[in-house]
Tab-separated table of C-alpha atoms in Angstrom:
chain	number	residue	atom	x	y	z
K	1	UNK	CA	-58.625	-59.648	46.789
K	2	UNK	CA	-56.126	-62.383	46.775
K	3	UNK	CA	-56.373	-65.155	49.231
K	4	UNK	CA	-52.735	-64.829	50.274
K	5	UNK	CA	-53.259	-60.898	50.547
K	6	UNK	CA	-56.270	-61.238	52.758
K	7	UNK	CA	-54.243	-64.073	54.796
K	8	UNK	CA	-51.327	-61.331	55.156
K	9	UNK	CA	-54.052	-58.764	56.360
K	10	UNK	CA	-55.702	-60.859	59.298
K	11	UNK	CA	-52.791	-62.034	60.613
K	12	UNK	CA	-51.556	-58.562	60.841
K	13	UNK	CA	-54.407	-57.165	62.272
K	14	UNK	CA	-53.780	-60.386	65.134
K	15	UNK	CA	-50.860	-59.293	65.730
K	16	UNK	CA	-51.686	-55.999	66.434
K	17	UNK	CA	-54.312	-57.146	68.527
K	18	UNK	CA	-52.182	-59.324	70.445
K	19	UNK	CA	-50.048	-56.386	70.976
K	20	UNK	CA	-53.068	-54.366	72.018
K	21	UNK	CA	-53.954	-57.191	74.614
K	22	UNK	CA	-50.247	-56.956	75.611
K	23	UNK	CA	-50.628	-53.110	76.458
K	24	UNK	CA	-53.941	-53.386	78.327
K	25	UNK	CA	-52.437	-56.290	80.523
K	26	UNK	CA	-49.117	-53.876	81.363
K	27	UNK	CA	-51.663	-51.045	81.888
K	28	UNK	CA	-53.786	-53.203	84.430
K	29	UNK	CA	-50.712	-54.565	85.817
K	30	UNK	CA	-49.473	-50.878	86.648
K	31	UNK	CA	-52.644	-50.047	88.029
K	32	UNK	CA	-52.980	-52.710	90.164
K	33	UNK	CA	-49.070	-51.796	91.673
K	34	UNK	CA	-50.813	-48.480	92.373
K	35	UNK	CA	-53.450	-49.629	94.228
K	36	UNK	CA	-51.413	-52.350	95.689
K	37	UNK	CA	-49.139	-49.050	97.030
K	38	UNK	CA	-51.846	-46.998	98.843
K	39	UNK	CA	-52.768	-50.175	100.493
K	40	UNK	CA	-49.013	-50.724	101.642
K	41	UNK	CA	-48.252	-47.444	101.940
K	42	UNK	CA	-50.458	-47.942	105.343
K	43	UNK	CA	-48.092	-50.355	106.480
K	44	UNK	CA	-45.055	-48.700	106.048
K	45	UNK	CA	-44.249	-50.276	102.891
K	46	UNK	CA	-44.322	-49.827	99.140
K	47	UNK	CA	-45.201	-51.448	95.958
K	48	UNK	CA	-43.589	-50.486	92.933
K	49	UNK	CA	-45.055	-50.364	89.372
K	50	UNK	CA	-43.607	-51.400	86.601
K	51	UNK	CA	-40.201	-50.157	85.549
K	52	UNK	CA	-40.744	-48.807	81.748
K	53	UNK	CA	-44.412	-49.043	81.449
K	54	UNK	CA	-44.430	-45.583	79.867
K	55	UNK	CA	-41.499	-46.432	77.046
K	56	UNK	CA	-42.792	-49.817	76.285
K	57	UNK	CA	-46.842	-48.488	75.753
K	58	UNK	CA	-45.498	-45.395	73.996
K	59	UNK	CA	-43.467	-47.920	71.602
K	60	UNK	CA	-46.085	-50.279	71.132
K	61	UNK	CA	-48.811	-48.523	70.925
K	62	UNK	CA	-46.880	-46.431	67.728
K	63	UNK	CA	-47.107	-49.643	66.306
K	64	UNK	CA	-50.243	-51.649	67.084
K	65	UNK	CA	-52.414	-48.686	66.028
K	66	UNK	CA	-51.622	-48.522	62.382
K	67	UNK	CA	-51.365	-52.520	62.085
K	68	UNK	CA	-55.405	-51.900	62.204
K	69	UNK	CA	-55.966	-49.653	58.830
K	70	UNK	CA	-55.111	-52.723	56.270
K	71	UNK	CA	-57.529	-54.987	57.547
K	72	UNK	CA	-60.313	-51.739	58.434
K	73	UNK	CA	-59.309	-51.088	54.301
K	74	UNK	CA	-60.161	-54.123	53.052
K	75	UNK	CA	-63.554	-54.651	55.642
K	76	UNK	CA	-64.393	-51.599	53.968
K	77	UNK	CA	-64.341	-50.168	58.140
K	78	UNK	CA	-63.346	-46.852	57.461
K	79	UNK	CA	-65.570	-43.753	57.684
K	80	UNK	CA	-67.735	-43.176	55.282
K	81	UNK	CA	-70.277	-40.386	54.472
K	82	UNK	CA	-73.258	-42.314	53.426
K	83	UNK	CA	-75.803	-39.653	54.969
K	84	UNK	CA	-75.536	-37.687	51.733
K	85	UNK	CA	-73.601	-39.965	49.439
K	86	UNK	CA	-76.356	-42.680	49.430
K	87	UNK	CA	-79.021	-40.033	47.744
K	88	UNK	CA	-76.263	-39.952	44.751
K	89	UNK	CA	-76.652	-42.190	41.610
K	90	UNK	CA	-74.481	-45.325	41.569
K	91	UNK	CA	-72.275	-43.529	38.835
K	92	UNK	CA	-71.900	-40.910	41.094
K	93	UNK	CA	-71.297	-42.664	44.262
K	94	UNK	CA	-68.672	-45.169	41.890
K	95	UNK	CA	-67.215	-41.764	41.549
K	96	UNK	CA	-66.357	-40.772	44.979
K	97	UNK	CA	-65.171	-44.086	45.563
K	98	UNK	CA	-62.905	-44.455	43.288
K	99	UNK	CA	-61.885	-40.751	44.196
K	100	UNK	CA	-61.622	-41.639	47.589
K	101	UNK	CA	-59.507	-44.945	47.079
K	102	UNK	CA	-56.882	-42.938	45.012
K	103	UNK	CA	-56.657	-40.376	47.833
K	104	UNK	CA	-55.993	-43.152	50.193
K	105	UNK	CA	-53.299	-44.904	48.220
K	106	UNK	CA	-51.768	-41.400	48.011
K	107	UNK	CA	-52.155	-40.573	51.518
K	108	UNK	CA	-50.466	-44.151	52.805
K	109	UNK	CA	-47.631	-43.778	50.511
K	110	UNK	CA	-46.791	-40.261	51.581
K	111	UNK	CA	-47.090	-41.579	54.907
K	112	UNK	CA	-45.148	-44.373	54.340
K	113	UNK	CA	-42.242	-42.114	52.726
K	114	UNK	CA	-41.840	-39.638	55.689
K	115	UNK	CA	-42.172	-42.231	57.921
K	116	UNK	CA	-39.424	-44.255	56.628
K	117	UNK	CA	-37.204	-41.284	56.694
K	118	UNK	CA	-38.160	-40.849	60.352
K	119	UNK	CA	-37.003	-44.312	60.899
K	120	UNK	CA	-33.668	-43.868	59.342
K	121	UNK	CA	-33.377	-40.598	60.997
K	122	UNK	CA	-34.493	-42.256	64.613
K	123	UNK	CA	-31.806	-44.921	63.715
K	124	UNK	CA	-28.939	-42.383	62.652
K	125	UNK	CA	-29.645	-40.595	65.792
K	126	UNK	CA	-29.507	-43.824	68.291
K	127	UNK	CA	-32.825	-42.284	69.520
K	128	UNK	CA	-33.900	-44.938	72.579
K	129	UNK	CA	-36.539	-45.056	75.172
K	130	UNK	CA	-35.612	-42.632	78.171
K	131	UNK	CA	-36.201	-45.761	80.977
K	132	UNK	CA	-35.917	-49.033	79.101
K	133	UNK	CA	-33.612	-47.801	76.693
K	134	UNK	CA	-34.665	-49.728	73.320
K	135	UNK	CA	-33.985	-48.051	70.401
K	136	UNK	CA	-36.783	-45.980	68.910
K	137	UNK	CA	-36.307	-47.235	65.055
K	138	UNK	CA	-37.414	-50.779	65.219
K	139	UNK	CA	-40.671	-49.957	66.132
K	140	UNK	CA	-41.364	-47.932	62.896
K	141	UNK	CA	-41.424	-50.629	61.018
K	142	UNK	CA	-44.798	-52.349	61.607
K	143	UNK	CA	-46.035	-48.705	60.598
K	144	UNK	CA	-44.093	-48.562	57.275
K	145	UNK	CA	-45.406	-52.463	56.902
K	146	UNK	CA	-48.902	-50.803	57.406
K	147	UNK	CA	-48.955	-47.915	55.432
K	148	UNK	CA	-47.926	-49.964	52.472
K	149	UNK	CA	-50.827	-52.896	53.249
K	150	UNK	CA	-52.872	-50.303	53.395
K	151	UNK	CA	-52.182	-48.378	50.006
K	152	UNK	CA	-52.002	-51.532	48.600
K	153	UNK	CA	-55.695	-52.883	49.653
K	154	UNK	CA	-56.928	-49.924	48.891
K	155	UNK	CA	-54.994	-50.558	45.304
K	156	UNK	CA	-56.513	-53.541	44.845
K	157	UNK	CA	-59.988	-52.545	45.741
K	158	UNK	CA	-59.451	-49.908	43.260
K	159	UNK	CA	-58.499	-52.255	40.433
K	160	UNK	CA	-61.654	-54.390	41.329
K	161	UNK	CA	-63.481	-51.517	40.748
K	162	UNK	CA	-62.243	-50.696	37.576
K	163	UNK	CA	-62.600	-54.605	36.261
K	164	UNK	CA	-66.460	-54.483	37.042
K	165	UNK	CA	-66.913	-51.519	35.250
């Protein structure tokens, strides 16, 4: 795998993480608000939570969660059915490998394809949040981004493949 490539990869997966670490700190945030409210509500008071905490997890989380599949690719972190497969020859297990790394590129393109027509559509539309009101489309793009890392570790796992045999 290229250095730069594997740079690219990290980083992404840090971002997502970072946005992960965003959502869990809104999340506790809200929570506290609501448990900050049945305290005030005692007192006659009230504690609001967070105005758009639904729209901006629902948003975020659509893209963190596939800015994790590139980096699970290339760690070679995604599930695997060694219970069986390991009682194979190596030819054999080469086989389903290789099988199963063409089946991924295939699947992340395809994925990649409808979800960049759900973008444009999203963006034709002026689809937004219902509370914050942030348009929808921006926030395919780190999936689109991550479909195509993803096909294309998994492309150049599959040429490494090839080049050792």
């Amino acid at each position: 795998m290229p250095k730069k490539l594997d740079w690219i990869i990290s980083g992404w997966a840090l971002l997502a993480g970072i946005l992960t670490f965003l959502i869990v700190l809104a999340t506790t945030v809200n929570t506290a608000a609501f448990g900050a409210d049945k305290i005030a509500r005692m007192f006659g008071e009230n504690v609001s939570g967070l105005s758009g905490y639904e729209d901006f997890v629902r948003l975020v989380i659509s893209a963190a969660a596939l800015m994790f599949f590139p980096y699970c690719q290339r760690q070679k972190g995604h599930v695997a059915v060694d219970l069986f497969a390991e009682q194979f020859s190596i030819q054999t297990q080469d086989v389903i490998e290789s099988i199963t790394l063409i089946l991924t590129i295939i699947i992340a393109l395809f994925l990649a394809y409808w979800m960049t027509l759900g973008m444009i559509s999203a963006y034709e539309d002026f689809a937004s949040s219902p509370i914050l009101g942030w348009p929808n489309w921006p926030f395919y793009i780190p999936g689109v981004v991550s479909l195509l890392l993803w096909a294309l570790v998994a492309a150049m796992q599959l040429s490494t493949k090839k080049g050792r045999q």
